[in-house]
Amino acid sequence: MNKEQLKKEQPVVYQTLSNALKRDHLAHAYLFVGPKGSPKNEMAVLLAQSLVCHHTDSDGFACQECDVCQRIRKEEAIDFKWIHGDKNRIKKKDILDLQSFFEATSVEIENRRIYFLEQFDQATPDASNSLLKFLEEPRPGIFAIISADEKSNVLPTIQSRCQWIQFRPASKQRFITMLEEMTDTESAKMLAQFGYTMEQAKEILAWPDFDLIKDSAKKYTMNWDDLSMILSMQREVFVAKSEHMQKEKIRFWLECVLYYTKENKKGISLSKQIHIQEILIEGMDMLRRPIELALFLDKLYNQIRKVVIS
Ligand SMILES: [Zn+2]
């Protein structure tokens, strides 16, 4: 994501940092807070680049193209350290290593060195305490960027030593673009439309029967007056007591059917489509209650079939 996209995606964050950069009025520590999927990492890299790039633009941001910017982006610059906390929790050792790294290495670029602690809300309590000591003795030219999904999971004493920058949730288009790295465009669009969070979408994409459920919904909407279609749903997909027969999977299947009802309009009048959509939405609502799933599905197939052949 380049700076133009960041400006569009996060105008308030962009403006706040732009003002600080232009006036050279920078905090020595920033706390980037925002839900998963918001471009905190991209903004951290841009801020780090902007602190050292010699070709800043009129907004105060880095060119993102020069040698220095490239090295930061590739994490090859000696004066930029990114501790990736997304897979492993940041530990005390990571913070101590960082401290000794900054003490041992010579200053390479413009007397400014930046460290980025990603997903610090997952860090261990020991890591938080070590970081606090680090932050309590700010050294000129060292900048901290700390990111967290939830501000409340960061020690209040750390919060108070940072300038807090709030990110807004990712736009639908960005959500789709991120999902497209994991799946096809159609599935990405569907998951975005269904209103899942990034975490939920990732979980659903990891289901071994994701394709089976989605494809069966598509086939179903193309042949739903056909009794053999219902039989194959009963025998091949939502078989009683099978691993597919779970509420969240049936809910996802209903969402897919709703999606394809709108996509494959052929042969069905608008009033029938609306009627079917009502049945599906009511079905999703019923799934919130304790129900017998096989019975629920049989009733639903029959209700829809009645509408189609009426
Ligand atoms: Zn540059």
CSV table of C-alpha atoms and ligand atoms in Angstrom, one decimal:
chain,number,residue,atom,x,y,z
A,1,MET,CA,0.0,0.0,0.0
A,2,ASN,CA,1.6,3.3,-1.1
A,3,LYS,CA,1.2,6.6,0.6
A,4,GLU,CA,-1.6,7.8,-1.7
A,5,GLN,CA,-3.7,4.8,-0.8
A,6,LEU,CA,-2.9,5.4,2.9
A,7,LYS,CA,-4.0,9.0,2.6
A,8,LYS,CA,-7.3,7.8,1.1
A,9,GLU,CA,-7.8,4.9,3.5
A,10,GLN,CA,-6.8,6.7,6.8
A,11,PRO,CA,-7.2,10.4,6.2
A,12,VAL,CA,-7.1,11.4,9.9
A,13,VAL,CA,-3.9,9.3,10.7
A,14,TYR,CA,-2.3,10.7,7.5
A,15,GLN,CA,-3.0,14.3,8.4
A,16,THR,CA,-1.9,13.9,12.0
A,17,LEU,CA,1.4,12.4,11.0
A,18,SER,CA,1.8,14.8,8.2
A,19,ASN,CA,1.5,17.8,10.5
A,20,ALA,CA,4.0,16.3,12.9
A,21,LEU,CA,6.5,15.6,10.1
A,22,LYS,CA,6.2,19.0,8.5
A,23,ARG,CA,6.7,20.8,11.7
A,24,ASP,CA,9.3,18.3,12.9
A,25,HIS,CA,7.3,18.0,16.0
A,26,LEU,CA,7.5,14.3,16.5
A,27,ALA,CA,6.7,12.2,19.6
A,28,HIS,CA,9.4,9.8,20.6
A,29,ALA,CA,6.9,7.0,20.8
A,30,TYR,CA,3.7,6.3,18.8
A,31,LEU,CA,1.0,3.9,19.7
A,32,PHE,CA,-0.9,2.8,16.6
A,33,VAL,CA,-4.3,1.3,17.5
A,34,GLY,CA,-6.8,-0.1,15.1
A,35,PRO,CA,-8.7,-3.3,14.3
A,36,LYS,CA,-7.0,-6.2,12.4
A,37,GLY,CA,-6.8,-5.4,8.8
A,38,SER,CA,-6.3,-1.6,9.3
A,39,PRO,CA,-3.0,-0.7,7.7
A,40,LYS,CA,-0.9,-0.1,10.8
A,41,ASN,CA,2.1,-2.0,9.5
A,42,GLU,CA,2.1,0.0,6.2
A,43,MET,CA,1.8,3.3,8.1
A,44,ALA,CA,4.6,2.3,10.5
A,45,VAL,CA,6.9,1.6,7.5
A,46,LEU,CA,5.9,4.9,5.9
A,47,LEU,CA,6.6,6.8,9.1
A,48,ALA,CA,10.0,5.1,9.6
A,49,GLN,CA,10.9,6.0,5.9
A,50,SER,CA,9.7,9.6,6.4
A,51,LEU,CA,12.0,10.0,9.4
A,52,VAL,CA,15.1,9.3,7.4
A,53,CYS,CA,14.3,9.9,3.7
A,54,HIS,CA,16.0,13.0,2.1
A,55,HIS,CA,13.3,13.4,-0.6
A,56,THR,CA,10.2,14.1,1.4
A,57,ASP,CA,7.1,15.4,-0.3
A,58,SER,CA,5.1,18.5,0.5
A,59,ASP,CA,3.1,16.5,3.2
A,60,GLY,CA,6.4,15.6,4.9
A,61,PHE,CA,6.3,12.0,3.9
A,62,ALA,CA,9.0,9.9,2.4
A,63,CYS,CA,9.5,9.4,-1.4
A,64,GLN,CA,9.2,5.6,-0.9
A,65,GLU,CA,11.5,5.1,-3.8
A,66,CYS,CA,15.0,6.1,-2.9
A,67,ASP,CA,17.6,3.7,-1.6
A,68,VAL,CA,17.0,4.5,2.0
A,69,CYS,CA,13.2,4.0,1.7
A,70,GLN,CA,13.7,0.7,-0.1
A,71,ARG,CA,16.1,-0.6,2.5
A,72,ILE,CA,13.5,0.3,5.2
A,73,ARG,CA,10.8,-1.4,3.3
A,74,LYS,CA,12.9,-4.6,2.9
A,75,GLU,CA,13.9,-4.4,6.6
A,76,GLU,CA,17.5,-4.2,5.5
A,77,ALA,CA,18.3,-0.8,7.1
A,78,ILE,CA,20.4,-1.1,10.2
A,79,ASP,CA,18.5,1.7,11.9
A,80,PHE,CA,15.0,0.3,11.5
A,81,LYS,CA,14.1,-2.8,13.5
A,82,TRP,CA,10.7,-4.4,13.1
A,83,ILE,CA,9.8,-7.0,15.8
A,84,HIS,CA,7.1,-9.1,14.2
A,85,GLY,CA,4.6,-9.8,17.0
A,86,ASP,CA,1.9,-11.2,14.8
A,87,LYS,CA,3.0,-14.9,15.0
A,88,ASN,CA,5.0,-15.0,18.2
A,89,ARG,CA,4.2,-12.9,21.3
A,90,ILE,CA,6.9,-10.3,21.9
A,91,LYS,CA,9.0,-11.4,24.9
A,92,LYS,CA,11.3,-9.7,27.3
A,93,LYS,CA,14.3,-11.0,25.4
A,94,ASP,CA,13.1,-9.3,22.2
A,95,ILE,CA,13.1,-5.9,24.0
A,96,LEU,CA,16.5,-6.5,25.6
A,97,ASP,CA,18.0,-7.5,22.3
A,98,LEU,CA,16.6,-4.4,20.7
A,99,GLN,CA,18.1,-2.2,23.4
A,100,SER,CA,21.5,-3.8,23.1
A,101,PHE,CA,21.3,-3.6,19.3
A,102,PHE,CA,20.7,0.1,19.4
A,103,GLU,CA,23.4,0.6,21.9
A,104,ALA,CA,26.0,-1.5,20.0
A,105,THR,CA,25.3,-0.3,16.4
A,106,SER,CA,26.5,2.9,15.0
A,107,VAL,CA,24.1,5.5,13.7
A,108,GLU,CA,23.7,5.0,10.0
A,109,ILE,CA,21.1,7.4,8.9
A,110,GLU,CA,20.6,11.0,10.0
A,111,ASN,CA,21.0,10.2,13.7
A,112,ARG,CA,17.6,8.6,13.7
A,113,ARG,CA,16.7,5.1,14.6
A,114,ILE,CA,13.3,3.6,14.7
A,115,TYR,CA,11.9,0.4,16.1
A,116,PHE,CA,8.5,-1.0,15.4
A,117,LEU,CA,6.9,-3.4,17.9
A,118,GLU,CA,4.0,-5.0,16.0
A,119,GLN,CA,0.9,-6.4,17.9
A,120,PHE,CA,2.2,-5.3,21.2
A,121,ASP,CA,-1.1,-6.0,22.9
A,122,GLN,CA,-0.1,-9.7,22.7
A,123,ALA,CA,3.3,-9.2,24.3
A,124,THR,CA,4.2,-10.9,27.6
A,125,PRO,CA,3.9,-8.8,30.8
A,126,ASP,CA,7.7,-9.1,31.2
A,127,ALA,CA,8.2,-7.6,27.7
A,128,SER,CA,5.8,-4.7,28.7
A,129,ASN,CA,7.8,-4.0,31.8
A,130,SER,CA,11.1,-3.9,29.9
A,131,LEU,CA,9.6,-1.7,27.2
A,132,LEU,CA,8.4,0.7,29.9
A,133,LYS,CA,11.9,1.1,31.2
A,134,PHE,CA,13.1,1.7,27.7
A,135,LEU,CA,10.4,4.3,27.1
A,136,GLU,CA,11.0,6.0,30.5
A,137,GLU,CA,14.5,7.0,29.3
A,138,PRO,CA,13.9,8.4,25.9
A,139,ARG,CA,17.1,8.9,23.9
A,140,PRO,CA,17.3,11.6,21.2
A,141,GLY,CA,16.9,10.2,17.8
A,142,ILE,CA,15.3,6.9,18.8
A,143,PHE,CA,11.7,6.6,17.8
A,144,ALA,CA,9.3,3.9,18.8
A,145,ILE,CA,6.2,2.7,16.9
A,146,ILE,CA,4.0,0.3,18.8
A,147,SER,CA,0.9,-1.3,17.3
A,148,ALA,CA,-2.0,-2.9,18.9
A,149,ASP,CA,-5.5,-4.0,17.9
A,150,GLU,CA,-6.9,-3.0,21.3
A,151,LYS,CA,-5.6,-0.1,23.3
A,152,SER,CA,-6.9,-1.5,26.6
A,153,ASN,CA,-4.5,-4.5,26.3
A,154,VAL,CA,-1.5,-2.2,26.4
A,155,LEU,CA,-0.2,-1.1,29.9
A,156,PRO,CA,-1.6,2.3,30.8
A,157,THR,CA,1.9,3.4,31.8
A,158,ILE,CA,3.0,2.6,28.3
A,159,GLN,CA,0.0,4.3,26.7
A,160,SER,CA,0.7,7.5,28.6
A,161,ARG,CA,4.3,7.6,27.2
A,162,CYS,CA,3.1,7.3,23.6
A,163,GLN,CA,1.2,9.5,21.3
A,164,TRP,CA,-1.9,7.5,20.5
A,165,ILE,CA,-2.9,7.3,16.8
A,166,GLN,CA,-6.3,5.7,16.2
A,167,PHE,CA,-6.9,3.8,12.8
A,168,ARG,CA,-10.3,3.2,11.4
A,169,PRO,CA,-11.4,-0.3,10.3
A,170,ALA,CA,-10.2,-1.3,6.8
A,171,SER,CA,-12.6,-0.3,4.0
A,172,LYS,CA,-14.5,-3.1,2.2
A,173,GLN,CA,-12.3,-2.8,-0.9
A,174,ARG,CA,-9.2,-3.2,1.2
A,175,PHE,CA,-10.8,-6.1,3.0
A,176,ILE,CA,-11.4,-7.8,-0.4
A,177,THR,CA,-7.9,-7.0,-1.6
A,178,MET,CA,-6.4,-8.7,1.6
A,179,LEU,CA,-8.6,-11.7,1.2
A,180,GLU,CA,-7.7,-12.0,-2.5
A,181,GLU,CA,-4.2,-12.9,-1.3
A,182,MET,CA,-5.8,-16.0,0.3
A,183,THR,CA,-8.6,-17.0,-2.0
A,184,ASP,CA,-10.3,-16.2,-5.4
A,185,THR,CA,-12.0,-12.9,-6.0
A,186,GLU,CA,-15.5,-14.3,-5.8
A,187,SER,CA,-15.0,-15.8,-2.4
A,188,ALA,CA,-13.3,-12.6,-1.2
A,189,LYS,CA,-16.2,-10.5,-2.3
A,190,MET,CA,-18.7,-12.9,-0.7
A,191,LEU,CA,-17.0,-12.9,2.7
A,192,ALA,CA,-16.7,-9.1,2.6
A,193,GLN,CA,-20.4,-8.8,1.7
A,194,PHE,CA,-21.4,-11.2,4.5
A,195,GLY,CA,-19.8,-8.8,7.1
A,196,TYR,CA,-17.3,-11.2,8.6
A,197,THR,CA,-14.3,-9.8,10.4
A,198,MET,CA,-10.8,-10.6,8.9
A,199,GLU,CA,-10.3,-13.3,11.6
A,200,GLN,CA,-13.6,-14.9,11.0
A,201,ALA,CA,-13.1,-14.8,7.2
A,202,LYS,CA,-9.7,-16.5,7.7
A,203,GLU,CA,-11.2,-19.2,9.8
A,204,ILE,CA,-13.9,-19.9,7.2
A,205,LEU,CA,-11.4,-20.0,4.4
A,206,ALA,CA,-9.5,-22.6,6.4
A,207,TRP,CA,-12.5,-25.0,6.6
A,208,PRO,CA,-11.6,-28.2,4.7
A,209,ASP,CA,-15.2,-28.1,3.3
A,210,PHE,CA,-15.2,-24.4,2.3
A,211,ASP,CA,-15.3,-25.2,-1.4
A,212,LEU,CA,-17.8,-28.0,-1.0
A,213,ILE,CA,-20.2,-25.7,0.9
A,214,LYS,CA,-19.8,-22.8,-1.4
A,215,ASP,CA,-20.0,-24.8,-4.6
A,216,SER,CA,-23.1,-26.7,-3.4
A,217,ALA,CA,-24.8,-23.4,-2.8
A,218,LYS,CA,-24.1,-22.4,-6.3
A,219,LYS,CA,-25.3,-25.6,-7.8
A,220,TYR,CA,-28.4,-25.5,-5.6
A,221,THR,CA,-29.4,-22.1,-6.9
A,222,MET,CA,-29.1,-23.3,-10.4
A,223,ASN,CA,-31.3,-26.4,-9.9
A,224,TRP,CA,-33.5,-25.8,-6.9
A,225,ASP,CA,-36.7,-27.0,-8.4
A,226,ASP,CA,-35.0,-30.3,-9.0
A,227,LEU,CA,-35.8,-32.9,-6.3
A,228,SER,CA,-32.6,-34.7,-7.0
A,229,MET,CA,-30.7,-31.6,-6.0
A,230,ILE,CA,-32.3,-31.7,-2.6
A,231,LEU,CA,-31.4,-35.4,-2.3
A,232,SER,CA,-27.8,-34.7,-3.2
A,233,MET,CA,-27.7,-31.9,-0.6
A,234,GLN,CA,-29.0,-34.4,2.0
A,235,ARG,CA,-26.7,-37.2,0.9
A,236,GLU,CA,-23.5,-35.4,0.0
A,237,VAL,CA,-23.3,-32.2,1.9
A,238,PHE,CA,-25.4,-31.7,5.0
A,239,VAL,CA,-25.5,-35.4,5.9
A,240,ALA,CA,-26.9,-35.9,9.4
A,241,LYS,CA,-24.1,-35.9,12.0
A,242,SER,CA,-21.4,-35.2,9.4
A,243,GLU,CA,-18.7,-32.6,10.1
A,244,HIS,CA,-20.5,-30.2,7.7
A,245,MET,CA,-23.6,-30.3,9.8
A,246,GLN,CA,-22.7,-27.3,12.0
A,247,LYS,CA,-24.6,-24.1,12.6
A,248,GLU,CA,-21.9,-21.8,11.4
A,249,LYS,CA,-21.4,-23.9,8.2
A,250,ILE,CA,-25.2,-23.9,7.5
A,251,ARG,CA,-25.3,-20.2,8.1
A,252,PHE,CA,-22.5,-19.7,5.7
A,253,TRP,CA,-24.3,-21.9,3.2
A,254,LEU,CA,-27.4,-19.8,3.5
A,255,GLU,CA,-25.4,-16.7,2.9
A,256,CYS,CA,-23.9,-18.2,-0.2
A,257,VAL,CA,-27.4,-19.2,-1.4
A,258,LEU,CA,-28.5,-15.7,-0.8
A,259,TYR,CA,-25.5,-14.4,-2.8
A,260,TYR,CA,-26.1,-16.7,-5.7
A,261,THR,CA,-29.9,-16.0,-5.7
A,262,LYS,CA,-29.0,-12.4,-6.6
A,263,GLU,CA,-26.3,-13.5,-9.0
A,264,ASN,CA,-28.1,-16.2,-11.0
A,265,LYS,CA,-31.4,-14.5,-11.7
A,266,LYS,CA,-32.3,-16.6,-14.7
A,267,GLY,CA,-35.7,-18.3,-14.8
A,268,ILE,CA,-37.0,-16.8,-11.6
A,269,SER,CA,-39.2,-13.8,-11.3
A,270,LEU,CA,-38.4,-10.9,-9.1
A,271,SER,CA,-41.2,-11.6,-6.7
A,272,LYS,CA,-40.0,-15.2,-6.3
A,273,GLN,CA,-36.5,-14.1,-5.7
A,274,ILE,CA,-37.7,-11.7,-3.0
A,275,HIS,CA,-39.7,-14.5,-1.4
A,276,ILE,CA,-36.7,-16.8,-1.4
A,277,GLN,CA,-34.5,-14.1,0.1
A,278,GLU,CA,-37.1,-13.8,2.9
A,279,ILE,CA,-37.0,-17.5,3.6
A,280,LEU,CA,-33.2,-17.4,3.7
A,281,ILE,CA,-33.0,-14.4,6.1
A,282,GLU,CA,-35.7,-16.0,8.3
A,283,GLY,CA,-33.6,-19.2,8.3
A,284,MET,CA,-30.5,-17.3,9.4
A,285,ASP,CA,-32.5,-15.9,12.2
A,286,MET,CA,-33.8,-19.4,13.2
A,287,LEU,CA,-30.2,-20.6,13.4
A,288,ARG,CA,-29.7,-18.4,16.5
A,289,ARG,CA,-32.0,-20.6,18.4
A,290,PRO,CA,-31.6,-24.3,19.4
A,291,ILE,CA,-32.9,-26.3,16.5
A,292,GLU,CA,-32.6,-29.7,15.0
A,293,LEU,CA,-30.4,-28.9,12.0
A,294,ALA,CA,-31.4,-31.7,9.6
A,295,LEU,CA,-35.1,-31.0,10.1
A,296,PHE,CA,-34.5,-27.3,9.7
A,297,LEU,CA,-32.7,-27.8,6.3
A,298,ASP,CA,-35.4,-30.2,5.0
A,299,LYS,CA,-38.1,-27.6,5.8
A,300,LEU,CA,-36.0,-24.9,4.1
A,301,TYR,CA,-35.4,-26.9,0.9
A,302,ASN,CA,-39.1,-27.6,0.7
A,303,GLN,CA,-40.2,-24.1,1.4
A,304,ILE,CA,-37.9,-22.8,-1.4
A,305,ARG,CA,-38.9,-25.5,-3.8
A,306,LYS,CA,-42.6,-24.6,-3.3
A,307,VAL,CA,-41.8,-21.0,-4.2
A,308,VAL,CA,-39.8,-21.9,-7.3
A,309,ILE,CA,-42.4,-24.3,-8.8
A,310,SER,CA,-45.5,-22.2,-7.8
B,1,ZN,ZN,13.0,8.1,0.1
